[in-house]
Coordinates of C-alpha atoms and ligand atoms in Angstrom, one line a residue:
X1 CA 44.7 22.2 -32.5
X2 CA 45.2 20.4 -29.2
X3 CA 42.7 21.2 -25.9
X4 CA 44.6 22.7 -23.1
X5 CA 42.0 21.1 -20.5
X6 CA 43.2 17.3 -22.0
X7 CA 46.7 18.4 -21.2
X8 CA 46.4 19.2 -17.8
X9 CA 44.1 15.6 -17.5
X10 CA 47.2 14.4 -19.0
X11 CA 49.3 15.6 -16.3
X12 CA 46.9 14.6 -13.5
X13 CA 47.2 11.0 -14.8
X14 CA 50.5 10.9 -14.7
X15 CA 51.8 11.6 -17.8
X16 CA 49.8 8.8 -19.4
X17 CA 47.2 8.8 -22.1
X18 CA 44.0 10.0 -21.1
X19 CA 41.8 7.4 -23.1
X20 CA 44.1 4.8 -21.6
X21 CA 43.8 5.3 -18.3
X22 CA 40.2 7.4 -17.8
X23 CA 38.3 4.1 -19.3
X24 CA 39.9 1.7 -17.7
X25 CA 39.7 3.8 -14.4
X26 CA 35.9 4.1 -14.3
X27 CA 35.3 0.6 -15.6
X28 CA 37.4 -1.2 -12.4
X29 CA 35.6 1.3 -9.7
X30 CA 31.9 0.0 -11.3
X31 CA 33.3 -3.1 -11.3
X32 CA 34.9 -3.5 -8.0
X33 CA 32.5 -1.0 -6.1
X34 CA 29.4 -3.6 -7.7
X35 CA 30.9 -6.9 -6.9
X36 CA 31.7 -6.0 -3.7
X37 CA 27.4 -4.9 -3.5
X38 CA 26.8 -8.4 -4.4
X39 CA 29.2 -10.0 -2.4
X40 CA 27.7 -8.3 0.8
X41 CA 24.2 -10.0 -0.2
X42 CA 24.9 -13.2 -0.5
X43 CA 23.6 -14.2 2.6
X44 CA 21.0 -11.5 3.3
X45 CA 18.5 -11.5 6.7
X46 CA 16.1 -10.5 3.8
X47 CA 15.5 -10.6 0.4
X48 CA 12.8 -7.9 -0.6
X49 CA 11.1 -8.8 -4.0
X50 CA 9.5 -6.0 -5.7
X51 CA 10.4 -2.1 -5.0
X52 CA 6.8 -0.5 -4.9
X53 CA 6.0 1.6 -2.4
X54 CA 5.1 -1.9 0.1
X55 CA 8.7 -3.4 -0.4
X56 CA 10.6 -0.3 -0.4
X57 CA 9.4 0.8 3.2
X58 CA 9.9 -3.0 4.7
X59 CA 13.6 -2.2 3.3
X60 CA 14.1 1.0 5.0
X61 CA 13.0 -0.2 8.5
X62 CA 14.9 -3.6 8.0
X63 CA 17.7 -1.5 7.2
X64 CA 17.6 0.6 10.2
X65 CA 16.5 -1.8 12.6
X66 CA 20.9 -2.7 11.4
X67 CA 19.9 -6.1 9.1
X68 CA 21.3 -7.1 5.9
X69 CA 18.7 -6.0 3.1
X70 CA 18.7 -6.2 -0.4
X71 CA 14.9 -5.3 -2.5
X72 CA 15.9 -6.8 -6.6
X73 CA 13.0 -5.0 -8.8
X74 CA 13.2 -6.1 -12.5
X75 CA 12.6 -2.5 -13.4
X76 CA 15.0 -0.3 -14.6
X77 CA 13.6 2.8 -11.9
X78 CA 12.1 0.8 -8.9
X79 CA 9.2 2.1 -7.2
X80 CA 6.3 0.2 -8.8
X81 CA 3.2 1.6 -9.2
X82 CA 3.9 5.0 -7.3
X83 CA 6.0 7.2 -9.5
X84 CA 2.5 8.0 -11.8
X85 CA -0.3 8.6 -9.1
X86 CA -3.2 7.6 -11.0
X87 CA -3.8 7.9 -14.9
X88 CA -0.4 9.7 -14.8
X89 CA -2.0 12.6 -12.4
X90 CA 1.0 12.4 -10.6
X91 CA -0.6 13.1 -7.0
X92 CA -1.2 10.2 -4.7
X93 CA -3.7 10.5 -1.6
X94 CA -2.3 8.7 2.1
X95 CA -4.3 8.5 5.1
X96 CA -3.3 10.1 8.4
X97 CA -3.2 7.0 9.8
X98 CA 0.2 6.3 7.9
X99 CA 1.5 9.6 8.8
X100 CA 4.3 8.3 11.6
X101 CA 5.8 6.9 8.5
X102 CA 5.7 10.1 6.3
X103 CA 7.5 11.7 9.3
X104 CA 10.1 9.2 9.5
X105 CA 11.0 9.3 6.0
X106 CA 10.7 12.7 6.3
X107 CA 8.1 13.1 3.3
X108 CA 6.4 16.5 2.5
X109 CA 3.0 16.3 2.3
X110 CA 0.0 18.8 2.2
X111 CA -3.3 18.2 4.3
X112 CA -6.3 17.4 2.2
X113 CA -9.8 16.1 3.5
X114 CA -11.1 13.0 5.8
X115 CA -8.3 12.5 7.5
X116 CA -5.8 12.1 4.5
X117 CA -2.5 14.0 2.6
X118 CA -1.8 14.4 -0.4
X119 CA 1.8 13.9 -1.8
X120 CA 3.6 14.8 -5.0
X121 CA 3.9 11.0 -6.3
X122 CA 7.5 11.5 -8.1
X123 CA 8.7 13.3 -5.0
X124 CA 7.0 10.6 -2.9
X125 CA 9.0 7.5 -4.6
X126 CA 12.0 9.4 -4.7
X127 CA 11.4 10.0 -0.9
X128 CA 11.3 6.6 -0.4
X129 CA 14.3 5.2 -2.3
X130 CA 16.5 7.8 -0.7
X131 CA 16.0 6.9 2.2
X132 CA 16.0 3.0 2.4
X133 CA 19.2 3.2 0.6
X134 CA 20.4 5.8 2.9
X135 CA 19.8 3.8 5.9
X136 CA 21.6 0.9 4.3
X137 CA 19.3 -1.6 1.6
X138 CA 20.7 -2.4 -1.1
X139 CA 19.3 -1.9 -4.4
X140 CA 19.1 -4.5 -7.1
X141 CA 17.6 -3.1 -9.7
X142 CA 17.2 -4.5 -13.3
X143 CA 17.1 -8.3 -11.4
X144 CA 14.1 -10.8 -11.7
X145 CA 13.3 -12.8 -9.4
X146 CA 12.0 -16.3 -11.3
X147 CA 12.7 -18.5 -8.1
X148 CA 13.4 -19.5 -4.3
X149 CA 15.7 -21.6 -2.3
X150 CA 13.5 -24.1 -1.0
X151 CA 14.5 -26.5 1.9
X152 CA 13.2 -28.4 4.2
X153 CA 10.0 -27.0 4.2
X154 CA 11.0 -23.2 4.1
X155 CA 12.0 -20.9 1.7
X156 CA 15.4 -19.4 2.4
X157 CA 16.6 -17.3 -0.4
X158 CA 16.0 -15.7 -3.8
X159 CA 16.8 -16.9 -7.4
X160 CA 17.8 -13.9 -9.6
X161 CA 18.6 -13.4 -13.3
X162 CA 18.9 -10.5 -15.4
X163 CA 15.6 -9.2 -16.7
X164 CA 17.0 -8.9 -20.2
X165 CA 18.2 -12.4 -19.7
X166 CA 14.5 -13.8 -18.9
X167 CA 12.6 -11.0 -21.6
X168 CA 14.6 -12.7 -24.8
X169 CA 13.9 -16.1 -23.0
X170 CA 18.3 -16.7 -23.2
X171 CA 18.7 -20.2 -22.0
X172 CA 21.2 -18.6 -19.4
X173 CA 21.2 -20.1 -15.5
X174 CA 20.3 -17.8 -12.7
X175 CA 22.4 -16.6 -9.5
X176 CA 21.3 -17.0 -5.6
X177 CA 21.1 -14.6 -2.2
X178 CA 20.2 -16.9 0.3
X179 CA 18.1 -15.2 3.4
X180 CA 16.3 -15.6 6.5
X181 CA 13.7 -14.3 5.2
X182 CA 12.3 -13.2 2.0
X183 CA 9.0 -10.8 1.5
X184 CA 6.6 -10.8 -1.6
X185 CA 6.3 -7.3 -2.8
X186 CA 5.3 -8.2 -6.7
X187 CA 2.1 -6.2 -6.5
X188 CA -1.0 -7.6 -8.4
X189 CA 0.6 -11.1 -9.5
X190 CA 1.8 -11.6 -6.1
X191 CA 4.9 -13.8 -8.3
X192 CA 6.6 -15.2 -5.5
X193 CA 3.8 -16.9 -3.3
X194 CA 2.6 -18.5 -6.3
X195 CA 6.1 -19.9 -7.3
X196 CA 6.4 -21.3 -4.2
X197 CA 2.9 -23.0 -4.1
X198 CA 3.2 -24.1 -7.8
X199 CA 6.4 -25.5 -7.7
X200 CA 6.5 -27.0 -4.5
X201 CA 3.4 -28.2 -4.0
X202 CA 2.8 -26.3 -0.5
X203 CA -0.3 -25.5 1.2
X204 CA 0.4 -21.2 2.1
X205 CA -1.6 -19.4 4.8
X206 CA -4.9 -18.6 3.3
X207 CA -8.3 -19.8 2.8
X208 CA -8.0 -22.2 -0.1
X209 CA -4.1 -23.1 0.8
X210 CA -3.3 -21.2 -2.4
X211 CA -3.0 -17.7 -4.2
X212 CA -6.7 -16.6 -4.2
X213 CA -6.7 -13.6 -6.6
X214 CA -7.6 -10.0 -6.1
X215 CA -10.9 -8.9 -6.4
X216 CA -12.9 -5.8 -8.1
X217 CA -12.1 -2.3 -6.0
X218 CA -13.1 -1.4 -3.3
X219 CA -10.9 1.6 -1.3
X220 CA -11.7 1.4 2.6
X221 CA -11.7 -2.5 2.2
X222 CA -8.7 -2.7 0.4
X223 CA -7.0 -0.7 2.4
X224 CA -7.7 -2.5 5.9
X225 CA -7.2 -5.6 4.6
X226 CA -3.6 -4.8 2.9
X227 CA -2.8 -4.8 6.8
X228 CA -4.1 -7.6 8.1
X229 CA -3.1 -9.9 5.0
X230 CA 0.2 -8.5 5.5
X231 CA 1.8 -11.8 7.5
X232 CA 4.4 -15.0 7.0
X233 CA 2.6 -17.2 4.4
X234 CA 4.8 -19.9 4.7
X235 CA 7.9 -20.0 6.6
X236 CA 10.7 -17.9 5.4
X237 CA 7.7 -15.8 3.3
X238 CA 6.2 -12.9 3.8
X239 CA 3.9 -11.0 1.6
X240 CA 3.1 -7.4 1.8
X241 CA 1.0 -4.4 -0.3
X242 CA -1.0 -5.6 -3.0
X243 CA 0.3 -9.0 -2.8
X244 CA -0.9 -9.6 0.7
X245 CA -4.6 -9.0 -0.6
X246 CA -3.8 -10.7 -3.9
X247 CA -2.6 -13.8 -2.1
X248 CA -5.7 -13.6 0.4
X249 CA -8.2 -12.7 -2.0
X250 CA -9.2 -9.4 -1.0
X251 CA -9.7 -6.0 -2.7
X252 CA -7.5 -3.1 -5.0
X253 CA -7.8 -0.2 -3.6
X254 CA -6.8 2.0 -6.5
X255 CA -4.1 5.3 -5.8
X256 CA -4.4 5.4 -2.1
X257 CA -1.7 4.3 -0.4
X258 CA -1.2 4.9 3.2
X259 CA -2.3 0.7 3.2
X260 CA 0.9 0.3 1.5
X261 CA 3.4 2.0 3.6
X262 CA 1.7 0.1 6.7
X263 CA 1.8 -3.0 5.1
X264 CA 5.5 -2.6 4.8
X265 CA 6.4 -1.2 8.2
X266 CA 4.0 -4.0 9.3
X267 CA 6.4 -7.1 6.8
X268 CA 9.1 -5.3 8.1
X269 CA 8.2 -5.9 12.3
X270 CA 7.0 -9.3 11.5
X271 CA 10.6 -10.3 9.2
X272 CA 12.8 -8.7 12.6
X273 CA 11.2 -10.4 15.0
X274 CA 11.7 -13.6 12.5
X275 CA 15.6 -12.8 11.9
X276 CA 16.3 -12.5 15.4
X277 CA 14.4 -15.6 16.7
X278 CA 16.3 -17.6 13.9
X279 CA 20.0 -15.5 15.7
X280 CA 18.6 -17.2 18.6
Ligands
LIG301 O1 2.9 -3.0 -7.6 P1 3.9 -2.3 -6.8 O2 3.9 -0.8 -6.7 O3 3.8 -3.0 -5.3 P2 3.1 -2.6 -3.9 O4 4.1 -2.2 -2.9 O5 2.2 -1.3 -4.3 C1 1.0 -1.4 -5.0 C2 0.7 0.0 -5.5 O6 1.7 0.6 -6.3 C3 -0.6 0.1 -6.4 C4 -1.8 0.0 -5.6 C5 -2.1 1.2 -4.7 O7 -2.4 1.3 -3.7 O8 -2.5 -0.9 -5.8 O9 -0.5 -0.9 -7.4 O10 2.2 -3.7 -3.6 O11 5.4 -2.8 -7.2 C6 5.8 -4.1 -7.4 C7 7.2 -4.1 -7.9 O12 7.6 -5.4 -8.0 C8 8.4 -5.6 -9.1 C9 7.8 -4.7 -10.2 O13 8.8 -4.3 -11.1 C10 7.3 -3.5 -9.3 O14 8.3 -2.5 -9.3 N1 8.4 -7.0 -9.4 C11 7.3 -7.8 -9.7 N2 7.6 -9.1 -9.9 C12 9.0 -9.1 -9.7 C13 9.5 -7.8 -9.4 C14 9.9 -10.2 -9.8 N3 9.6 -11.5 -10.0 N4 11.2 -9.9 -9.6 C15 11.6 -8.6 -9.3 N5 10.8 -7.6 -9.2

């Protein structure tokens, strides 16, 4: 027996058939609506590698400070290491310290002890996303980053591939978004900065000249020194969250993470003033 609600879809499309036209209708608006995404990032003010908690608050303060951002996380769900708290618990503890940025992102969170919040972690990533994207980053996800565009002496752009592309190892060439500047946020492998060191054979800012390593926890440390590693390790890069102290050699800090939304308002400050001394 025929549906009466496919009839009057029928009629809305203009008498034609509905598998027709409904398929071909929602592939070309994917299609369009995602090229046109790309085609806006090919020549970003900054490239934000990784979508943890670090990368995704550098987006959404590039964003509103009116840049061009795009974060690429390899992930299917971006938001790194936040959407499971710790052990799956999913609660996540944030110093008041980081508060101003839980206000701006307009985050709920619930006073706990010491000076610090607590936060539902899945509401807390979600937060987070929302709003960078509502302020105007981009969203790559499902893209690896394997590369960068390196010349004359700075690095000024990303080189992307599909992450199923790079997982079977498919002998497929990569893509480019060229940028003013482009931030670390890998987490514990801190992928970019050694990249760049390996490949290049470039001395970055730190001790050794290289990607020291993280070290063994340690919570207060680890959490101070997320800041103050957080800084342009070679021009054009940034690193930030638990990249900064993997690239500097400093401690994990374990599911606190006020260090990590400071770190990325901090990359974020430091990649502005960048952008617009490179405007001129
Ligand atoms: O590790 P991650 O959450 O980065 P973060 O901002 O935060 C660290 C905390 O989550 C936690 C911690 C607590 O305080 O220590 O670990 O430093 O997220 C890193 C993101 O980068 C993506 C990865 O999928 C993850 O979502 N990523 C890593 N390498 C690449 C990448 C790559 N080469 N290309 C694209 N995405």
């Amino acid at each position: 027996m025929r549906d009466a609600s496919r009839s009057v879809k029928l009629d809305i499309l203009h008498g034609k058939s509905y598998h027709e036209v409904m398929e071909t209708l929602i592939t070309r608006g994917i299609v369009n609506s995602y090229f046109e995404k790309i085609n806006r990032s090919l020549q970003l003010d900054a490239a934000i590698v990784g979508g943890g908690p670090s990368g995704i608050v550098a987006a959404y303060y590039l964003a509103k400070a009116g840049h061009k951002v795009a974060l690429l996380d390899r992930k299917l769900a971006p938001g790194g290491g936040m959407w499971g708290g710790a052990m799956m618990f999913n609660e996540i503890v944030v110093q008041k310290d980081a508060q101003p940025i839980l206000d701006d992102l307009q985050l709920q969170y619930r006073d706990y002890e010491q000076g610090t919040c607590l936060l539902d972690s899945v509401h807390a990533t979600a937060g987070l996303l929302y709003r960078a994207t509502e302020a105007g980053a981009l969203i790559f996800n499902c893209y690896s980053v394997e590369d960068v565009v390196y010349k004359q002496g700075r690095v000024g752009g990303v080189v992307v591939n599909w992450t199923p592309v790079l997982l079977q190892h498919m002998h497929v060439d990569p893509l480019t978004f060229t940028a003013k500047t482009v931030l670390d946020a890998t987490g514990h492998d801190c992928e970019i900065a050694r990249t760049v060191a390996r490949k290049n054979g470039v001395s970055l800012c730190t001790q050794t000249g290289g990607v020291i390593g993280e070290m063994s926890m340690d919570a207060a440390e680890g959490e101070r020194t997320t800041i103050e590693n957080t800084k342009e390790i070679y021009p054009g890069l940034f690193v930030s969250g638990m990249a900064a102290n993997g690239v500097s050699g400093s401690f994990r800090m374990g599911p606190i993470f006020g260090g990590m939304l400071m770190s990325g308002k901090k990359a974020a400050e430091l990649m502005h003033a960048s952008i617009c001394a490179q405007q001129g």
